[in-house]
Short mmCIF file of C-alpha atoms in Angstrom, two decimals:
data_model
loop_
_atom_site.label_atom_id
_atom_site.label_comp_id
_atom_site.label_asym_id
_atom_site.label_seq_id
_atom_site.Cartn_x
_atom_site.Cartn_y
_atom_site.Cartn_z
CA MET A 710 -4.20 3.35 26.62
CA SER A 711 -5.48 6.45 28.44
CA SER A 712 -4.39 10.00 27.62
CA PRO A 713 -1.95 11.56 30.15
CA ALA A 714 -3.45 13.19 33.25
CA ASP A 715 -1.00 16.06 33.16
CA CYS A 716 -2.42 17.40 29.88
CA LYS A 717 -5.44 19.39 28.75
CA TYR A 718 -7.19 18.45 25.54
CA THR A 719 -9.14 20.11 22.67
CA ASP A 720 -11.90 18.87 20.40
CA SER A 721 -9.49 19.27 17.57
CA HIS A 722 -7.29 16.64 19.20
CA GLU A 723 -4.30 18.61 20.60
CA TRP A 724 -2.87 18.07 23.97
CA HIS A 725 -1.39 20.90 26.08
CA ARG A 726 1.01 20.29 28.90
CA LEU A 727 1.68 23.32 31.23
CA GLU A 728 5.01 23.45 33.02
CA GLY A 729 5.82 26.78 34.59
CA ASP A 730 4.86 29.38 31.96
CA VAL A 731 5.60 27.03 28.99
CA VAL A 732 3.02 24.89 27.27
CA THR A 733 4.18 21.92 25.29
CA LEU A 734 1.74 20.91 22.55
CA GLY A 735 1.19 17.86 20.39
CA ILE A 736 -1.56 15.74 18.84
CA THR A 737 -3.27 12.88 20.58
CA GLN A 738 -3.32 9.14 20.11
CA PHE A 739 -6.79 9.49 18.80
CA ALA A 740 -5.62 11.87 16.15
CA VAL A 741 -2.69 9.71 15.19
CA ASN A 742 -5.08 6.72 14.73
CA GLU A 743 -7.36 8.86 12.53
CA LEU A 744 -4.43 10.24 10.40
CA THR A 745 -2.55 7.02 10.03
CA ASP A 746 1.13 7.18 9.43
CA ILE A 747 2.54 10.75 9.84
CA THR A 748 4.78 11.55 6.93
CA TYR A 749 5.77 15.12 7.61
CA ALA A 750 5.33 17.92 10.11
CA GLU A 751 5.69 21.59 9.08
CA LEU A 752 5.81 23.84 12.14
CA LYS A 753 5.83 27.65 12.61
CA ARG A 754 9.22 29.24 13.14
CA VAL A 755 10.51 29.82 16.68
CA GLY A 756 9.72 33.44 17.70
CA THR A 757 6.25 33.33 16.07
CA GLN A 758 3.52 35.07 18.18
CA VAL A 759 0.27 32.95 18.33
CA LYS A 760 -3.22 33.74 19.68
CA PRO A 761 -5.55 31.08 21.01
CA GLY A 762 -7.14 29.20 18.11
CA ASP A 763 -4.13 29.96 15.70
CA PRO A 764 -2.46 27.07 13.73
CA ILE A 765 1.01 26.27 14.97
CA GLY A 766 1.67 24.07 11.95
CA GLU A 767 0.46 21.26 9.79
CA VAL A 768 0.90 17.47 9.96
CA GLU A 769 0.85 15.32 6.90
CA SER A 770 -0.15 11.71 6.89
CA VAL A 771 -0.71 9.04 4.26
CA LYS A 772 -4.37 10.04 4.46
CA ALA A 773 -4.57 13.73 4.89
CA THR A 774 -2.95 17.06 5.69
CA SER A 775 -4.36 18.61 8.88
CA ASP A 776 -3.65 22.05 10.63
CA VAL A 777 -2.74 21.82 14.31
CA TYR A 778 -4.08 24.59 16.62
CA THR A 779 -3.05 26.11 19.89
CA ALA A 780 -5.65 26.87 22.66
CA VAL A 781 -3.23 29.26 24.28
CA GLY A 782 -1.51 32.50 23.08
CA GLY A 783 2.15 33.30 23.40
CA GLU A 784 5.41 32.96 21.65
CA ILE A 785 6.73 29.68 20.07
CA ILE A 786 10.07 29.27 21.84
CA GLU A 787 11.07 25.74 20.59
CA ILE A 788 9.96 23.28 17.85
CA ASN A 789 10.65 19.71 17.77
CA SER A 790 13.44 19.65 15.12
CA THR A 791 13.88 15.91 15.14
CA LEU A 792 10.57 15.61 13.25
CA SER A 793 11.78 17.16 10.09
CA ASP A 794 14.00 14.14 9.30
CA ASP A 795 11.86 11.50 10.99
CA PRO A 796 8.27 12.26 11.93
CA SER A 797 7.63 8.74 13.14
CA ALA A 798 8.05 9.87 16.86
CA VAL A 799 4.51 11.36 16.39
CA ASN A 800 3.19 7.94 15.60
CA ASN A 801 5.21 5.97 18.10
CA ASP A 802 4.99 8.30 21.13
CA PRO A 803 2.61 11.22 20.43
CA PHE A 804 2.36 12.50 24.10
CA HIS A 805 6.09 12.68 24.77
CA ALA A 806 8.83 12.20 22.01
CA GLY A 807 6.31 13.27 19.38
CA TRP A 808 5.69 16.82 20.79
CA LEU A 809 5.38 19.58 18.24
CA VAL A 810 5.98 22.94 19.70
CA LYS A 811 6.62 24.72 23.09
CA ILE A 812 4.94 28.08 23.68
CA ARG A 813 5.69 30.63 26.36
CA VAL A 814 2.36 31.63 27.45
CA SER A 815 1.18 34.97 28.32
CA ASP A 816 -2.03 33.75 29.86
CA SER A 817 -2.77 30.09 30.54
CA ALA A 818 -6.34 30.66 31.64
CA ALA A 819 -7.67 29.28 28.31
CA LEU A 820 -6.49 25.87 29.48
CA GLU A 821 -9.10 25.86 32.28
CA SER A 822 -11.90 25.33 29.90
CA LEU A 823 -10.24 22.45 28.05
CA MET A 824 -10.95 18.79 28.76
CA ASP A 825 -8.91 16.71 31.22
CA GLY A 826 -7.66 13.21 30.28
CA PRO A 827 -10.60 11.18 31.47
CA SER A 828 -13.17 13.49 29.82
CA TYR A 829 -11.25 13.43 26.59
CA ASP A 830 -10.96 9.68 26.54
CA ALA A 831 -14.66 9.24 27.24
CA LYS A 832 -15.60 11.44 24.44
CA TYR A 833 -12.97 10.16 21.95
CA PRO A 834 -12.21 6.49 22.75
CA VAL A 835 -9.45 4.90 20.88
CA MET B 1000 -21.73 -2.34 7.50
CA LEU B 1001 -20.77 -5.62 5.83
CA ARG B 1002 -18.06 -7.72 7.32
CA THR B 1003 -15.75 -10.11 5.48
CA PRO B 1004 -15.27 -13.76 6.60
CA LEU B 1005 -11.71 -12.57 7.73
CA HIS B 1006 -13.05 -10.13 10.30
CA GLN B 1007 -11.91 -12.11 13.31
CA TYR B 1008 -8.49 -12.51 11.79
CA HIS B 1009 -8.16 -8.85 11.39
CA LEU B 1010 -9.16 -8.14 14.98
CA GLU B 1011 -6.63 -10.78 16.25
CA HIS B 1012 -3.81 -9.21 14.27
CA GLY B 1013 -4.26 -5.56 15.62
CA ALA B 1014 -6.21 -4.21 12.65
CA GLN B 1015 -7.51 -0.64 12.75
CA MET B 1016 -10.90 -0.95 10.98
CA VAL B 1017 -12.50 1.73 8.70
CA GLU B 1018 -15.52 1.84 6.50
CA PHE B 1019 -14.86 1.37 2.86
CA ALA B 1020 -17.52 1.11 0.22
CA GLY B 1021 -19.93 -0.16 2.75
CA TRP B 1022 -17.54 -2.80 4.24
CA GLU B 1023 -15.65 -2.71 7.52
CA MET B 1024 -12.11 -3.17 6.28
CA PRO B 1025 -8.58 -3.05 7.87
CA ILE B 1026 -6.79 0.17 6.79
CA MET B 1027 -3.57 -0.77 8.76
CA TYR B 1028 -2.48 -3.15 11.53
CA ARG B 1029 -0.55 -2.85 14.73
CA TRP B 1030 1.20 -6.15 14.21
CA PRO B 1031 1.25 -8.49 17.17
CA ASP B 1032 4.61 -9.26 18.92
CA LYS B 1033 4.49 -12.87 17.57
CA ILE B 1034 5.10 -11.46 14.08
CA GLY B 1035 7.55 -8.71 15.25
CA GLY B 1036 5.40 -5.91 16.33
CA GLY B 1037 5.35 -2.62 14.55
CA GLY B 1038 3.14 -2.16 11.58
CA GLY B 1039 1.48 0.75 10.03
CA ILE B 1040 1.00 1.88 6.40
CA HIS B 1041 4.69 2.42 5.56
CA GLU B 1042 5.94 -0.63 7.39
CA GLU B 1043 3.31 -2.80 5.71
CA HIS B 1044 4.24 -1.28 2.31
CA LYS B 1045 7.89 -2.10 2.89
CA GLN B 1046 7.04 -5.59 4.10
CA VAL B 1047 5.26 -6.28 0.72
CA ARG B 1048 8.18 -4.88 -1.38
CA ARG B 1049 10.74 -6.76 0.58
CA SER B 1050 9.09 -10.13 1.56
CA GLY B 1051 5.20 -10.58 1.51
CA GLY B 1052 1.96 -9.13 2.65
CA PHE B 1053 -1.38 -10.65 3.16
CA PHE B 1054 -4.43 -8.63 2.10
CA ASP B 1055 -8.12 -9.33 2.65
CA VAL B 1056 -9.85 -8.20 -0.58
CA SER B 1057 -13.14 -9.95 0.04
CA HIS B 1058 -14.99 -6.63 -0.43
CA MET B 1059 -14.30 -6.79 -4.13
CA GLY B 1060 -17.31 -7.91 -5.99
CA ARG B 1061 -17.26 -11.36 -7.60
CA VAL B 1062 -19.78 -12.04 -10.35
CA ARG B 1063 -20.16 -15.32 -12.20
CA VAL B 1064 -21.27 -14.98 -15.81
CA LYS B 1065 -22.55 -18.21 -17.26
CA GLY B 1066 -24.50 -19.32 -20.23
CA ARG B 1067 -24.70 -20.17 -23.90
CA HIS B 1068 -23.87 -16.48 -24.75
CA ALA B 1069 -21.57 -15.59 -21.86
CA ARG B 1070 -18.57 -15.00 -24.20
CA ARG B 1071 -20.62 -12.61 -26.47
CA PHE B 1072 -22.09 -10.91 -23.59
CA LEU B 1073 -18.69 -10.11 -22.03
CA GLU B 1074 -17.39 -8.94 -25.43
CA ARG B 1075 -20.23 -6.38 -25.33
CA ILE B 1076 -19.45 -5.29 -21.69
CA CYS B 1077 -15.67 -5.24 -21.82
CA THR B 1078 -13.33 -2.93 -23.76
CA ARG B 1079 -10.86 -5.72 -24.09
CA ARG B 1080 -11.02 -8.76 -26.33
CA ILE B 1081 -12.50 -11.82 -24.60
CA SER B 1082 -13.03 -14.38 -27.39
CA ASP B 1083 -9.44 -15.35 -27.56
CA MET B 1084 -8.97 -15.99 -23.86
CA GLN B 1085 -8.12 -19.56 -22.95
CA ASN B 1086 -9.73 -21.38 -20.07
CA GLY B 1087 -7.56 -20.62 -17.07
CA GLN B 1088 -6.64 -17.19 -18.31
CA CYS B 1089 -7.40 -13.81 -16.52
CA ARG B 1090 -7.65 -10.45 -18.38
CA TYR B 1091 -7.72 -6.86 -17.03
CA SER B 1092 -10.36 -4.78 -18.80
CA LEU B 1093 -12.38 -1.66 -18.49
CA VAL B 1094 -16.15 -1.49 -18.60
CA CYS B 1095 -17.32 1.74 -20.26
CA ASN B 1096 -20.64 3.63 -20.44
CA GLY B 1097 -22.01 4.64 -23.89
CA ASN B 1098 -19.96 7.89 -23.75
CA GLY B 1099 -16.65 6.09 -23.38
CA GLY B 1100 -16.46 6.98 -19.78
CA VAL B 1101 -15.21 4.34 -17.28
CA MET B 1102 -17.87 2.53 -15.12
CA ASP B 1103 -15.32 0.25 -13.67
CA ASP B 1104 -12.12 -1.64 -14.17
CA VAL B 1105 -12.39 -5.46 -13.78
CA LEU B 1106 -10.54 -8.67 -13.92
CA VAL B 1107 -12.11 -11.39 -16.07
CA TYR B 1108 -11.36 -15.03 -15.43
CA ARG B 1109 -12.31 -17.60 -18.16
CA LEU B 1110 -13.46 -20.70 -16.21
CA ASP B 1111 -14.83 -22.62 -19.14
CA ASP B 1112 -16.03 -22.03 -22.67
CA ASP B 1113 -19.25 -20.52 -21.50
CA GLU B 1114 -18.47 -19.64 -17.89
CA PHE B 1115 -16.55 -16.65 -16.60
CA LEU B 1116 -15.90 -14.83 -13.26
CA VAL B 1117 -15.61 -11.04 -13.21
CA VAL B 1118 -14.02 -9.37 -10.28
CA VAL B 1119 -15.20 -5.77 -9.91
CA ASN B 1120 -14.67 -2.92 -7.45
CA ALA B 1121 -16.56 -2.98 -4.22
CA SER B 1122 -18.01 0.48 -4.82
CA ASN B 1123 -19.24 -0.49 -8.23
CA ARG B 1124 -20.65 -3.89 -7.58
CA GLU B 1125 -24.34 -3.05 -7.47
CA LYS B 1126 -23.99 -0.54 -10.33
CA LEU B 1127 -22.33 -3.21 -12.50
CA LEU B 1128 -24.82 -5.94 -11.62
CA ALA B 1129 -27.61 -3.62 -12.82
CA HIS B 1130 -25.58 -2.69 -15.84
CA PHE B 1131 -25.10 -6.39 -16.64
CA GLU B 1132 -28.83 -7.00 -16.44
CA ASN B 1133 -29.60 -3.97 -18.65
CA SER B 1134 -27.07 -4.95 -21.22
CA LYS B 1135 -28.18 -8.64 -21.74
CA GLY B 1136 -30.68 -7.91 -24.41
CA ASP B 1137 -31.62 -11.24 -26.04
CA LEU B 1138 -28.35 -13.05 -24.99
CA VAL B 1139 -28.80 -16.21 -22.92
CA VAL B 1140 -26.60 -15.52 -19.98
CA GLU B 1141 -26.92 -15.61 -16.14
CA CYS B 1142 -25.02 -13.26 -13.83
CA GLU B 1143 -24.71 -14.41 -10.26
CA ASP B 1144 -23.27 -12.24 -7.41
CA ARG B 1145 -20.89 -14.70 -5.68
CA THR B 1146 -19.43 -12.00 -3.35
CA ALA B 1147 -21.01 -13.05 -0.08
CA LYS B 1148 -20.52 -16.74 -0.62
CA THR B 1149 -16.83 -16.47 -1.25
CA ALA B 1150 -13.72 -14.67 0.29
CA MET B 1151 -10.87 -13.29 -1.54
CA VAL B 1152 -7.34 -12.70 -0.42
CA ALA B 1153 -4.18 -11.36 -2.15
CA ILE B 1154 -0.73 -12.57 -1.11
CA GLN B 1155 1.84 -10.42 -2.59
CA GLY B 1156 5.64 -9.93 -2.41
CA PRO B 1157 8.91 -11.40 -3.74
CA ARG B 1158 8.99 -14.27 -1.36
CA VAL B 1159 5.45 -15.40 -1.75
CA MET B 1160 5.85 -17.93 -4.59
CA ASP B 1161 8.70 -19.57 -2.85
CA LEU B 1162 6.51 -20.08 0.21
CA ILE B 1163 3.60 -21.45 -1.89
CA SER B 1164 5.98 -23.91 -3.52
CA ARG B 1165 6.18 -25.73 -0.10
CA PHE B 1166 2.60 -26.99 -0.45
CA SER B 1167 2.00 -26.72 -4.29
CA ARG B 1168 4.15 -27.58 -7.14
CA GLU B 1169 1.67 -26.32 -9.72
CA ILE B 1170 0.94 -22.76 -8.47
CA PRO B 1171 4.45 -21.44 -8.72
CA THR B 1172 4.49 -22.54 -12.38
CA LEU B 1173 1.60 -20.42 -13.26
CA LYS B 1174 2.35 -17.60 -15.78
CA ARG B 1175 1.23 -14.18 -15.02
CA TYR B 1176 -2.47 -13.73 -15.49
CA ARG B 1177 -3.19 -17.38 -15.41
CA PHE B 1178 -5.12 -19.15 -12.71
CA VAL B 1179 -5.75 -22.78 -11.47
CA GLU B 1180 -8.63 -24.26 -9.64
CA LYS B 1181 -7.38 -26.44 -6.87
CA ASN B 1182 -9.27 -28.90 -4.65
CA TYR B 1183 -7.77 -29.44 -1.28
CA LEU B 1184 -9.78 -32.03 0.80
CA ILE B 1185 -13.35 -30.47 0.49
CA MET B 1186 -12.13 -27.05 -0.23
CA LYS B 1187 -12.02 -25.54 -3.79
CA LEU B 1188 -9.58 -22.69 -4.31
CA LEU B 1189 -9.29 -20.45 -7.25
CA VAL B 1190 -5.56 -19.18 -7.32
CA SER B 1191 -4.52 -16.62 -9.91
CA ARG B 1192 -1.02 -15.17 -10.45
CA THR B 1193 -2.37 -11.54 -10.31
CA GLY B 1194 -2.35 -8.50 -7.95
CA TYR B 1195 -2.54 -4.90 -7.51
CA THR B 1196 0.82 -4.03 -5.79
CA GLY B 1197 3.40 -4.26 -8.58
CA GLU B 1198 4.89 -7.46 -6.85
CA ASP B 1199 4.65 -11.01 -7.83
CA GLY B 1200 2.17 -13.04 -5.91
CA VAL B 1201 -1.39 -14.53 -6.02
CA GLU B 1202 -4.85 -13.83 -5.48
CA VAL B 1203 -7.15 -16.58 -3.99
CA ILE B 1204 -10.85 -16.93 -4.17
CA LEU B 1205 -12.33 -19.57 -1.79
CA PRO B 1206 -15.59 -20.49 -0.09
CA ALA B 1207 -16.45 -18.11 2.67
CA ASN B 1208 -16.98 -20.96 5.14
CA MET B 1209 -13.55 -22.42 4.46
CA VAL B 1210 -11.51 -19.37 5.38
CA GLY B 1211 -10.18 -20.74 8.64
CA MET B 1212 -8.94 -23.80 7.00
CA ALA B 1213 -7.46 -22.04 4.03
CA MET B 1214 -5.70 -19.52 6.13
CA LYS B 1215 -4.00 -22.33 8.06
CA MET B 1216 -2.72 -23.81 4.85
CA LEU B 1217 -1.78 -20.57 3.10
CA LEU B 1218 -0.02 -19.06 6.06
CA LYS B 1219 1.72 -22.23 7.29
CA ASP B 1220 5.44 -21.88 7.91
CA ILE B 1221 5.54 -18.11 7.52
CA GLY B 1222 8.08 -17.91 10.37
CA GLU B 1223 7.70 -15.59 13.36
CA GLY B 1224 9.03 -12.35 14.85
CA ASP B 1225 10.85 -10.01 12.53
CA GLU B 1226 11.57 -12.93 10.19
CA THR B 1227 7.91 -13.50 9.44
CA ILE B 1228 7.69 -14.01 5.59
CA ILE B 1229 4.11 -12.72 5.16
CA LYS B 1230 2.42 -10.29 7.42
CA PRO B 1231 -1.03 -8.77 7.20
CA ALA B 1232 -1.21 -5.60 5.17
CA GLY B 1233 -4.20 -3.16 5.04
CA LEU B 1234 -5.96 -1.00 2.49
CA GLY B 1235 -3.69 1.89 3.39
CA CYS B 1236 -0.52 0.37 1.86
CA ARG B 1237 -2.70 -1.30 -0.82
CA ASP B 1238 -3.25 2.29 -2.06
CA THR B 1239 0.43 3.43 -1.77
CA LEU B 1240 1.65 0.21 -3.44
CA ARG B 1241 -0.64 0.58 -6.42
CA MET B 1242 0.36 4.19 -6.84
CA GLU B 1243 4.01 3.39 -7.03
CA ALA B 1244 3.10 0.67 -9.53
CA GLY B 1245 1.21 3.28 -11.63
CA MET B 1246 -2.05 1.36 -11.40
CA PRO B 1247 -5.32 3.33 -11.62
CA LEU B 1248 -7.99 3.37 -8.91
CA TYR B 1249 -11.63 3.81 -9.74
CA GLY B 1250 -12.91 7.11 -8.23
CA HIS B 1251 -9.44 8.59 -8.70
CA GLU B 1252 -7.86 7.89 -12.14
CA LEU B 1253 -11.10 6.27 -13.52
CA GLY B 1254 -14.62 7.43 -13.51
CA GLU B 1255 -17.74 7.83 -15.58
CA ASN B 1256 -16.78 11.27 -16.67
CA ILE B 1257 -13.25 10.41 -17.58
CA ASN B 1258 -12.66 9.17 -21.19
CA ALA B 1259 -11.15 5.61 -21.12
CA LEU B 1260 -8.45 6.65 -23.76
CA ALA B 1261 -7.17 9.36 -21.43
CA SER B 1262 -6.12 6.61 -18.81
CA GLY B 1263 -3.35 5.43 -20.97
CA LEU B 1264 -4.59 1.90 -20.55
CA ASP B 1265 -4.40 1.19 -24.26
CA PHE B 1266 -3.57 -2.40 -23.78
CA ALA B 1267 -7.09 -2.93 -22.13
CA MET B 1268 -8.97 -1.51 -25.16
CA ASN B 1269 -9.48 -3.16 -28.46
CA LEU B 1270 -11.39 -0.64 -30.58
CA ASP B 1271 -11.35 -3.00 -33.56
CA LYS B 1272 -12.66 -6.07 -31.90
CA ASP B 1273 -16.02 -5.90 -33.85
CA ALA B 1274 -14.05 -6.53 -36.92
CA ASP B 1275 -12.99 -10.11 -35.72
CA GLU B 1276 -14.58 -13.20 -37.27
CA ARG B 1277 -16.91 -13.71 -34.31
CA GLY B 1278 -16.49 -10.10 -33.21
CA GLU B 1279 -18.85 -8.02 -31.09
CA PRO B 1280 -18.74 -4.24 -30.49
CA PHE B 1281 -18.54 -3.09 -26.88
CA ILE B 1282 -20.53 -0.51 -25.11
CA GLY B 1283 -18.81 2.82 -25.52
CA MET B 1284 -16.73 1.68 -28.61
CA GLU B 1285 -18.16 4.13 -31.01
CA ALA B 1286 -17.73 7.03 -28.67
CA LEU B 1287 -14.03 6.01 -28.10
CA LYS B 1288 -13.46 5.69 -31.78
CA LYS B 1289 -14.74 9.18 -32.32
CA THR B 1290 -12.36 10.47 -29.60
CA ARG B 1291 -9.56 8.67 -31.28
CA ASP B 1292 -10.34 9.83 -34.79
CA ALA B 1293 -10.54 13.41 -33.52
CA GLY B 1294 -6.95 13.23 -32.45
CA GLY B 1295 -7.33 11.54 -29.01
CA PRO B 1296 -8.42 12.84 -25.69
CA SER B 1297 -7.39 16.32 -24.53
CA GLU B 1298 -6.01 14.99 -21.26
CA ARG B 1299 -3.45 12.28 -20.31
CA LEU B 1300 -2.69 10.49 -17.11
CA VAL B 1301 0.91 11.20 -16.01
CA GLY B 1302 3.15 10.67 -13.01
CA LEU B 1303 4.53 13.54 -11.08
CA LEU B 1304 7.72 13.59 -9.01
CA VAL B 1305 7.21 16.20 -6.39
CA ASP B 1306 10.14 18.19 -4.79
CA GLY B 1307 10.57 18.54 -1.19
CA LYS B 1308 8.80 16.49 1.47
CA ARG B 1309 5.19 17.56 1.35
CA THR B 1310 2.47 15.33 -0.21
CA ALA B 1311 0.08 16.60 -2.71
CA ARG B 1312 -3.59 15.63 -2.42
CA ALA B 1313 -6.22 14.52 -4.98
CA HIS B 1314 -8.08 17.39 -6.56
CA MET B 1315 -5.31 19.83 -6.25
CA SER B 1316 -4.81 21.96 -9.29
CA VAL B 1317 -1.69 21.67 -11.45
CA HIS B 1318 -0.25 24.76 -13.20
CA ALA B 1319 2.34 25.66 -15.73
CA GLY B 1320 3.11 29.18 -16.85
CA GLY B 1321 0.33 30.55 -14.58
CA LYS B 1322 -2.32 28.46 -16.37
CA HIS B 1323 -4.38 25.54 -14.91
CA ILE B 1324 -3.28 22.45 -16.95
CA GLY B 1325 -4.54 19.61 -14.83
CA GLU B 1326 -5.65 18.06 -11.58
CA VAL B 1327 -4.01 15.58 -9.19
CA THR B 1328 -5.89 12.31 -8.86
CA SER B 1329 -3.84 10.42 -6.24
CA ALA B 1330 -0.80 11.22 -4.24
CA CYS B 1331 1.40 9.87 -1.49
CA LEU B 1332 4.93 9.90 -0.03
CA SER B 1333 6.37 6.93 -1.87
CA PRO B 1334 7.81 4.69 0.82
CA THR B 1335 10.14 2.97 -1.83
CA LEU B 1336 11.32 6.08 -3.58
CA GLU B 1337 11.25 8.08 -0.12
CA ARG B 1338 9.82 11.14 -1.95
CA PRO B 1339 6.39 12.39 -2.74
CA ILE B 1340 4.70 11.14 -5.88
CA ALA B 1341 1.40 11.98 -7.57
CA MET B 1342 -0.68 10.93 -10.55
CA ALA B 1343 -2.57 13.54 -12.42
CA TYR B 1344 -4.67 14.24 -15.47
CA MET B 1345 -3.01 16.97 -17.52
CA LEU B 1346 -3.56 18.59 -20.90
CA ALA B 1347 -1.80 16.47 -23.49
CA GLU B 1348 0.49 19.29 -24.67
CA HIS B 1349 1.93 19.42 -21.12
CA ALA B 1350 2.16 15.64 -20.57
CA GLU B 1351 5.65 15.26 -21.94
CA PRO B 1352 8.05 13.70 -19.30
CA GLY B 1353 10.46 16.34 -17.96
CA THR B 1354 7.88 19.10 -17.93
CA ARG B 1355 8.10 21.31 -14.86
CA VAL B 1356 4.78 22.08 -13.16
CA THR B 1357 3.42 23.74 -10.04
CA ILE B 1358 0.84 22.10 -7.72
CA ASP B 1359 -1.47 24.58 -5.97
CA THR B 1360 -2.15 23.39 -2.46
CA GLY B 1361 -4.84 25.81 -1.88
CA LYS B 1362 -2.73 27.37 0.69
CA GLU B 1363 0.36 29.70 0.57
CA ASN B 1364 2.78 27.01 -0.24
CA LYS B 1365 3.12 25.74 -3.76
CA LEU B 1366 4.68 22.38 -4.69
CA GLU B 1367 7.16 22.10 -7.61
CA ALA B 1368 7.00 18.89 -9.63
CA GLU B 1369 8.24 17.26 -12.82
CA VAL B 1370 6.29 14.97 -15.15
CA CYS B 1371 7.44 11.41 -15.38
CA PRO B 1372 6.23 8.26 -16.98
CA LEU B 1373 4.32 5.67 -15.04
CA PRO B 1374 4.97 3.45 -13.29
CA PHE B 1375 7.21 4.98 -10.58
CA TYR B 1376 8.30 1.44 -9.47
CA LYS B 1377 8.87 -1.80 -11.18
CA ALA B 1378 9.69 -4.97 -9.26
CA PRO B 1379 13.16 -6.18 -9.88
CA LYS B 1380 13.31 -9.41 -12.00
CA PRO B 1381 13.94 -12.35 -9.70
CA ALA B 1382 17.42 -13.63 -10.07
CA ALA B 1383 17.71 -16.83 -12.14
CA LYS B 1384 17.77 -19.82 -9.88
CA ALA B 1385 20.82 -22.16 -10.04
CA ASN B 1386 19.73 -25.75 -10.46
#
């Protein structure tokens, strides 16, 4: 399965989907495969200001606890609250239902330097 | 990397393969649609607790110990008494170094008066083979590594024995920790009522080149779709299953620098076995006696029930009253209890069940937990069958 073409990807395995001035962010299928079953996601609060490279939360799996980072700065305007009761959406549909946070970006230029889907999949095949 | 004889089976059943102790092993599966789809560590775990799971454990070392002095040799190697084992019996034991630290935990099978099989952890196989050679002295015994010539599978879960009863009358009558050698056509199977999940079930050792035939027999009539009685299960759920069952894992709860007495595995140590009529001291026995006579080890292995939803991790520090009192050795979100659990070595004076402790995650958040006895989970006794 290839990673969606409408997202930009980091080497730390986050995807960023820009729509208007809002970036939706989650972790990739590759990350999910590495982590195995996700058991918990702890996300920063709505209203948190983040800079590029800041953590937006942590995901826990059977194997490990991992920080998740944003490549863009801005304000977290929404978090995926369904995950606190049932984080399995991250496993089952990491690119859509398993999204983590939405960030209103002040500057989306940082996305330009990230990988597109085909480059990411070539570098991190699942 | 080494591959087991079941490699192809794993690939055909959606396995995600990882390196483990030099072997390419399935950590989990994406089950194919014909057995209902789904899969993953937690689903596999629940499948084993509810019905049955099939594990490839061929990476475990299998060493045949044979010769006139095989019994005496194993008395020397194993912390547990060997001499009173009957043929057809298995026994769990520790293997200690001279300081009373744990070199490995093993399962000993008595095949005959002077022939045994010792199943050892994959990560310790070469170390133990060398230890066996170095410990022979003038005893007449041969140790043969049978790992590559054989495969080993574990079939575990409450519905497993029922399924096996469809092709064997004898196996379901086995008591726990007993085994039988069965000849089917040209295939020789060693079937033991043992396991590492806390469930009833069997472990089967078979010739490597007979795996295809054996799988057809063992996994015949397992049903299909969601109703599949036995589904493949990976090393990921093997770990969470053994944690719930309070079973130690070498490299976590057991190690060369961990005193065997601290593990709480008292049943696996016979510190007086040299006093028997044909007794033999074991390596590490004097060191363990000294520890015992000085009041026991300073630390104890305990269970921790962790508050909240977050999972502790191995090596996290455990605190009480602002003092470091122990360290987490294993932890997971228990799929059965639906809460995080952990195992930890703690100073004996803090090891009392009910004691409240804090786990330092190394970050801002701290986890609160309560000491509890092991295991976290015991399989319910099967209901008596109406005749």
